[in-house]
Amino acid sequence: MTSINPDKVTAERLAGLATAPGVSHPAPGTGDGSLVDDPAVRAPLVLNNRSFTEVTDIICGYTENKPGRWWLPVFGLTSTLAGLGTVMILYLLITGVGTWGLNNQVDWAWDITNFVFWIGIGHAGTLISAILCLFKQKWRTAVNRSAEAMTIFAVICAGMFPGIHVGRIWMIWMVFPIPNANAIWPNFRSPLLWDVFAVSTYFTVSLLFWYMGMIPDFATLRDRAVQRLRKFGDAAQTLPFTSIKVDNLRAYGYGLLALGWRFSSRHWHRYEKAYMLLAGVSTPLVLSVHSIVSFDFATSVLPGWHTTIFPPYFVAGAIFGGFAMVLLLLIPARELYPNMKDFITLRHLENMAKILLVTGMMVGFAYSMEFFIAYYGGNEYELYAFKNRAGGPYWWAYWTMIFCNVVSPQLFWNKACRQSPIVIFIVSFLVTIGMWFERFVIIVTSLHRAFIPGQWGMFWPTAVDIGIFIGSIGVFLTLFLLFMRFLPVFAMAELKAVLPQADPHHEPAGHAAGGGH
Amino acid sequence: MSHAAATTSGAHGLHADHHGADLSARNITLDPAKGKTLSLLLIVVGLAGLGVTIAGGFAVGIKHAVGAYHVGAMSMLAISLGALFMVLAFHLIGAGWSVTIRRQFENVASLVWLPAIMAAGTFVIEVATGGHLYSWLQKGAQSDPLLAAKSDYLNPVFFAIRAVLFLGLWVFLSRKMFAYSTEQDRTGDKWLTNRARFTASWGMPLLALSIAFAAFDWLKSIDYRFFSTMWGVYYFAGSAFVSTAVVVMLLTFIKKQGRLEGLVNEEHFHDLGKLMFAFTVFWAYIGFSQYFLIWYANIPEETSFILARKHAGWGAWTQLLMLGHFVAPFYILLWRPIRRSMVALSLLGIWFLFMQIADMVWIIRPMVYSEQIGEYLRQLDQGVPVTADPIRLQHIWLDIAGIVGAAGLFFGLLIRKVYSGQLIPTRDPRLPEALHHRNYV
Amino acid sequence: MLADLLARFGAHNYMPFLKRPPARFVTESGAEVFGVLAEFHTPAAVYHAAEKVRDAGYTRWDVHSPFPIHGIEDAMGIKRTILPVIVACGAFTGTGLAYLMQWWMSTNYRLPVQGKPPEAWQPYIPIMFEISVLLAAFTALFVMLMLNGLPRWHHPLFRSDRFLRVSQDRFAISIEAVDPKFDPHAARKLLETAGAKTVELVEDPS
């Protein structure tokens, strides 16, 4: 599999073609061995008794070896979509926002829906990394790296939309407090300005968090490249048609990113503290960012927008949609990559399915609370806004949202459903659709019926609207594919740390009880 | 090529032995005889408080007495509901570290019947006396279109039905969780843990709904014109906050008597301290969001709630809550040594208890003199010189009596409960995890 | 003079043109000795060896492991880091700066909109919070790196082929020659008795 490990048996094992020797078949009824129901036993986080060496070889193998045959065609497709989106954005910038379906009544629609949708997806990444880290949920190690990557890419997609929806994008710098000739400053009482600070802070902090987690893994990739260079010398693999050694590129590229990390315990001590602190500040950051996004709506006096539960409700929705997206990405990935099922076990999927169920009920709670208070508040406009959502011209959007977000996750009450990757995948897909519609319902149905019937109108998307949204999906997937190809897909160091043999008080192999301390 | 050979089983199990942890009766039980005196004392104090409250009802006015009594009941209810939430949460997420402290949460939760009945009792008194605090019960109140619009929900019959449902649910859940845990002590059946998890899984959503609607009914309906979708979450945030604090105090009280040696240590207090910190911040987040959105949108039917608590002498109380419920605990709990010290944490716990009561006072007490506050605000609004009496804490002894009454009864029974059984679940399958629990970073 | 001062703080490690302090130990070929490196195969082995090195009184030494070993701080006698305090300072600086910025900009350019006074503190809260988090995050990462003496592109230990495996599946203890107690033979002996699989001398030729 890797040039470090040329022997055939090992290579096959790492490629997922053969299992590790001495692995007994998992007990019946425990799925792949991770679905242990016994409360006295903690499910294994990594299957097949992988050793440190194997974990390293498998995970580094994802970036060091050629990807599967599927990678290039899929990459071609997603980058084409991204290109299509770019063309649409250029067309929009050249022609103006009139190319969108917005109008005087519904003056915020598709673009802000997409913005909130993407930023919400981004939140699960930080949630998995930060909150699960604070809660010491060890299972996070299997998914945190890809979830963090997803955060970055989703925030990139999200950040695009407010930029282009201002219409005159060359004036966008005015949202920042930059000294200028007119001596004017931004309006700090505007929620949209808070958004600027919140989203840019969120992007920066998520990037730092992601990067910091990868420093040791970059160092591993660097050291492996150096090892190969020392071993093979002039015989090392080169880039096609050149004499540039691939491992030289790796040694320099990953080496620069690794900042000279040398796995010192004195460094680890501060590193873990810093990581914990970053997790500690990221957790309220996630809450604040989506709360501030919700302030965009809730600070207004528009029926359907002004409701005090919006901040936590938006946060719960973000977590919900984000976990669905993580599952949408990882369930296919664990089929496509060799041995990934050892790290993302059925138990991991089940845990995430449970989180979908919980957060799905949280958004259900918020939906019903909104409806209830619309009645209880005794304000006829507020009540009308909600009746209009459920029974007005956009009833189909509302009921799609209810079905996808509240009804479909209820499948996970059933054990067989929440342990089946296919079912989880389908529900996650529905949830992703539902969460998009949630934002659509909030934004469009509240705006399209203003206080005076003369202001009533409808919104229908144009091809440019749709094209830009599909383009953003393309950008997201393209970036994610590049991530899977070139960066460490799992937090290797952390994954090794949760292996049973990583415990310094671990009894050596053969001890019946293992060593769960 | 691999240095670490495979272990034989796929899953790595937990050690069956307890590594010398002292599970003898001396370490995990208290002397019931000693508890009796203390608990009796507290109950007597509580009954005396209630007696004074009733006397105050005749001397000062029934509205004030009911308000004082309701503050006490709702504060104690928050403690129990928060503990019930924590018990369910521990089971749902399969927490290992919390096994040795879970019994105290179960003890607090199992007393939920007392404050729940007391709080529901407020409604009985109100119905019997024709509505003072719950002004929507008054004759002729229905002529207010704002009340008429919600009379399908806010009427005595439906209110009573809901109260019975909440009470039934809470009592059932808390007793069930307590029973699972104590049955496991007797039988050692590890599968009870899974059954408790199942109960928690359906109990949690129902608990969330019931807390929210109980908060609407028993707190928000006092000012029936006001509404906020966040209200239920706000009450929940306060209850999680105070229940952790109470359990910290309980554990310190027990440890000071030389019990739970080696079973509950500073690592557990450290995590409880983190929880206290988290709930302080969570309360501030919810409270600020609610206040902020009302402040920003500036809609009269919502701002009346804030205005009544900003003027007429209540502004200082609001600031006390901001500082005492959030700012001060936030800065104090940032300190790691404080989070690891059981004495410091339990002193803060006492403060948290006061703050939870202060929060309930903040919600309920201004409505006791709502007419005067209304007049005060009207004059303020019209710009005429304010002649209305600014609201001070009149007859504060009555408020103290009401709170002492509920707190005395609650803590009296709690002490008896704590003394009467084991202090930790000894045969929980995850006990070893709790014994080995350590915060590395 | 200045070079000596800089060398005391290890500046020559980052600026190769600076004169190095004289070597305490050199090999027969004249190369400076950086220290000794011992290799271990399991976390348990390196953990117990670390306790022995700690008890032997060394100060300039380190344990290298592919992941943070829990509890190794105790085995090595590492004190808790000051990092949280610095991060808290960073965060509160952010809070204050954000308040000042918003207050100054709002009162300097008074937009009479929304019926809310420019001085109102409520709308400042979101940005105050965001800037606090931003500065806290920057402080956490960069001060952590600074305290660790990183980034540092090269280190004598990277010369060792065995050391490169530490990033994957091996564990190591290095004792540096700058340690006042250091003696190549004693250090080697100590590590060998502590259960090292191999012990090697790491050179640092100029």
mmCIF file of N, CA and C in Angstrom, chain B residues 37-81:
data_model
loop_
_atom_site.group_PDB
_atom_site.id
_atom_site.type_symbol
_atom_site.label_atom_id
_atom_site.label_comp_id
_atom_site.label_asym_id
_atom_site.label_seq_id
_atom_site.Cartn_x
_atom_site.Cartn_y
_atom_site.Cartn_z
ATOM 1 N N THR B 37 -32.628 14.525 63.379
ATOM 2 C CA THR B 37 -32.715 15.795 64.108
ATOM 3 C C THR B 37 -32.672 16.961 63.132
ATOM 4 N N LEU B 38 -31.676 16.905 62.247
ATOM 5 C CA LEU B 38 -31.487 17.998 61.308
ATOM 6 C C LEU B 38 -32.718 18.165 60.431
ATOM 7 N N SER B 39 -33.212 17.023 59.932
ATOM 8 C CA SER B 39 -34.338 17.111 59.017
ATOM 9 C C SER B 39 -35.574 17.612 59.743
ATOM 10 N N LEU B 40 -35.738 17.157 60.993
ATOM 11 C CA LEU B 40 -36.898 17.616 61.771
ATOM 12 C C LEU B 40 -36.829 19.118 62.002
ATOM 13 N N LEU B 41 -35.616 19.565 62.335
ATOM 14 C CA LEU B 41 -35.398 20.989 62.570
ATOM 15 C C LEU B 41 -35.803 21.800 61.340
ATOM 16 N N LEU B 42 -35.308 21.344 60.185
ATOM 17 C CA LEU B 42 -35.600 22.076 58.947
ATOM 18 C C LEU B 42 -37.091 22.073 58.654
ATOM 19 N N ILE B 43 -37.739 20.917 58.887
ATOM 20 C CA ILE B 43 -39.165 20.837 58.589
ATOM 21 C C ILE B 43 -39.936 21.771 59.507
ATOM 22 N N VAL B 44 -39.518 21.819 60.781
ATOM 23 C CA VAL B 44 -40.204 22.719 61.717
ATOM 24 C C VAL B 44 -40.039 24.170 61.263
ATOM 25 N N VAL B 45 -38.807 24.512 60.879
ATOM 26 C CA VAL B 45 -38.569 25.867 60.377
ATOM 27 C C VAL B 45 -39.461 26.140 59.166
ATOM 28 N N GLY B 46 -39.546 25.131 58.289
ATOM 29 C CA GLY B 46 -40.362 25.293 57.096
ATOM 30 C C GLY B 46 -41.822 25.503 57.441
ATOM 31 N N LEU B 47 -42.309 24.687 58.375
ATOM 32 C CA LEU B 47 -43.715 24.828 58.753
ATOM 33 C C LEU B 47 -43.962 26.182 59.404
ATOM 34 N N ALA B 48 -42.975 26.613 60.224
ATOM 35 C CA ALA B 48 -43.105 27.924 60.847
ATOM 36 C C ALA B 48 -43.185 29.005 59.774
ATOM 37 N N GLY B 49 -42.313 28.859 58.770
ATOM 38 C CA GLY B 49 -42.325 29.833 57.666
ATOM 39 C C GLY B 49 -43.680 29.871 56.997
ATOM 40 N N LEU B 50 -44.224 28.681 56.737
ATOM 41 C CA LEU B 50 -45.535 28.629 56.094
ATOM 42 C C LEU B 50 -46.599 29.263 56.972
ATOM 43 N N GLY B 51 -46.467 29.000 58.301
ATOM 44 C CA GLY B 51 -47.425 29.586 59.240
ATOM 45 C C GLY B 51 -47.375 31.105 59.176
ATOM 46 N N VAL B 52 -46.154 31.647 59.196
ATOM 47 C CA VAL B 52 -46.000 33.102 59.133
ATOM 48 C C VAL B 52 -46.591 33.626 57.824
ATOM 49 N N THR B 53 -46.370 32.856 56.726
ATOM 50 C CA THR B 53 -46.899 33.289 55.429
ATOM 51 C C THR B 53 -48.423 33.375 55.486
ATOM 52 N N ILE B 54 -49.036 32.336 56.097
ATOM 53 C CA ILE B 54 -50.501 32.352 56.165
ATOM 54 C C ILE B 54 -50.958 33.533 57.014
ATOM 55 N N ALA B 55 -50.261 33.750 58.152
ATOM 56 C CA ALA B 55 -50.605 34.892 59.008
ATOM 57 C C ALA B 55 -50.464 36.186 58.216
ATOM 58 N N GLY B 56 -49.375 36.244 57.432
ATOM 59 C CA GLY B 56 -49.153 37.429 56.610
ATOM 60 C C GLY B 56 -50.270 37.638 55.615
ATOM 61 N N GLY B 57 -50.826 36.530 55.146
ATOM 62 C CA GLY B 57 -51.924 36.629 54.203
ATOM 63 C C GLY B 57 -53.098 37.392 54.800
ATOM 64 N N PHE B 58 -53.314 37.171 56.117
ATOM 65 C CA PHE B 58 -54.405 37.905 56.754
ATOM 66 C C PHE B 58 -53.984 39.321 57.109
ATOM 67 N N ALA B 59 -52.713 39.460 57.515
ATOM 68 C CA ALA B 59 -52.267 40.759 58.017
ATOM 69 C C ALA B 59 -51.992 41.740 56.875
ATOM 70 N N VAL B 60 -51.305 41.268 55.825
ATOM 71 C CA VAL B 60 -50.852 42.183 54.783
ATOM 72 C C VAL B 60 -51.766 42.132 53.565
ATOM 73 N N GLY B 61 -52.105 40.960 53.155
ATOM 74 C CA GLY B 61 -52.934 40.829 51.955
ATOM 75 C C GLY B 61 -52.639 39.496 51.328
ATOM 76 N N ILE B 62 -53.690 38.928 50.811
ATOM 77 C CA ILE B 62 -53.559 37.560 50.317
ATOM 78 C C ILE B 62 -52.659 37.506 49.093
ATOM 79 N N LYS B 63 -52.668 38.556 48.304
ATOM 80 C CA LYS B 63 -51.873 38.539 47.072
ATOM 81 C C LYS B 63 -50.386 38.459 47.391
ATOM 82 N N HIS B 64 -49.983 39.254 48.356
ATOM 83 C CA HIS B 64 -48.574 39.254 48.731
ATOM 84 C C HIS B 64 -48.179 37.895 49.308
ATOM 85 N N ALA B 65 -49.040 37.347 50.135
ATOM 86 C CA ALA B 65 -48.709 36.059 50.758
ATOM 87 C C ALA B 65 -48.606 34.959 49.704
ATOM 88 N N VAL B 66 -49.567 34.959 48.774
ATOM 89 C CA VAL B 66 -49.518 33.941 47.727
ATOM 90 C C VAL B 66 -48.266 34.119 46.874
ATOM 91 N N GLY B 67 -47.917 35.373 46.594
ATOM 92 C CA GLY B 67 -46.711 35.643 45.806
ATOM 93 C C GLY B 67 -45.476 35.101 46.502
ATOM 94 N N ALA B 68 -45.374 35.358 47.792
ATOM 95 C CA ALA B 68 -44.205 34.904 48.543
ATOM 96 C C ALA B 68 -44.125 33.378 48.553
ATOM 97 N N TYR B 69 -45.273 32.762 48.777
ATOM 98 C CA TYR B 69 -45.347 31.296 48.804
ATOM 99 C C TYR B 69 -44.966 30.733 47.434
ATOM 100 N N HIS B 70 -45.451 31.380 46.375
ATOM 101 C CA HIS B 70 -45.191 30.886 45.028
ATOM 102 C C HIS B 70 -43.715 31.009 44.668
ATOM 103 N N VAL B 71 -43.067 32.080 45.112
ATOM 104 C CA VAL B 71 -41.623 32.224 44.871
ATOM 105 C C VAL B 71 -40.886 31.032 45.467
ATOM 106 N N GLY B 72 -41.218 30.700 46.715
ATOM 107 C CA GLY B 72 -40.555 29.570 47.361
ATOM 108 C C GLY B 72 -40.805 28.274 46.615
ATOM 109 N N ALA B 73 -42.063 28.030 46.260
ATOM 110 C CA ALA B 73 -42.402 26.764 45.606
ATOM 111 C C ALA B 73 -41.714 26.657 44.245
ATOM 112 N N MET B 74 -41.748 27.735 43.468
ATOM 113 C CA MET B 74 -41.163 27.648 42.128
ATOM 114 C C MET B 74 -39.641 27.515 42.192
ATOM 115 N N SER B 75 -39.010 28.102 43.211
ATOM 116 C CA SER B 75 -37.560 27.950 43.343
ATOM 117 C C SER B 75 -37.207 26.503 43.645
ATOM 118 N N MET B 76 -37.938 25.898 44.574
ATOM 119 C CA MET B 76 -37.639 24.513 44.931
ATOM 120 C C MET B 76 -37.971 23.585 43.762
ATOM 121 N N LEU B 77 -39.036 23.926 43.042
ATOM 122 C CA LEU B 77 -39.402 23.112 41.877
ATOM 123 C C LEU B 77 -38.271 23.129 40.848
ATOM 124 N N ALA B 78 -37.660 24.288 40.691
ATOM 125 C CA ALA B 78 -36.557 24.393 39.733
ATOM 126 C C ALA B 78 -35.430 23.440 40.123
ATOM 127 N N ILE B 79 -35.147 23.361 41.408
ATOM 128 C CA ILE B 79 -34.062 22.478 41.858
ATOM 129 C C ILE B 79 -34.376 21.030 41.464
ATOM 130 N N SER B 80 -35.598 20.598 41.764
ATOM 131 C CA SER B 80 -35.961 19.211 41.493
ATOM 132 C C SER B 80 -36.003 18.911 40.004
ATOM 133 N N LEU B 81 -36.608 19.824 39.246
ATOM 134 C CA LEU B 81 -36.717 19.551 37.808
ATOM 135 C C LEU B 81 -35.349 19.530 37.153
#
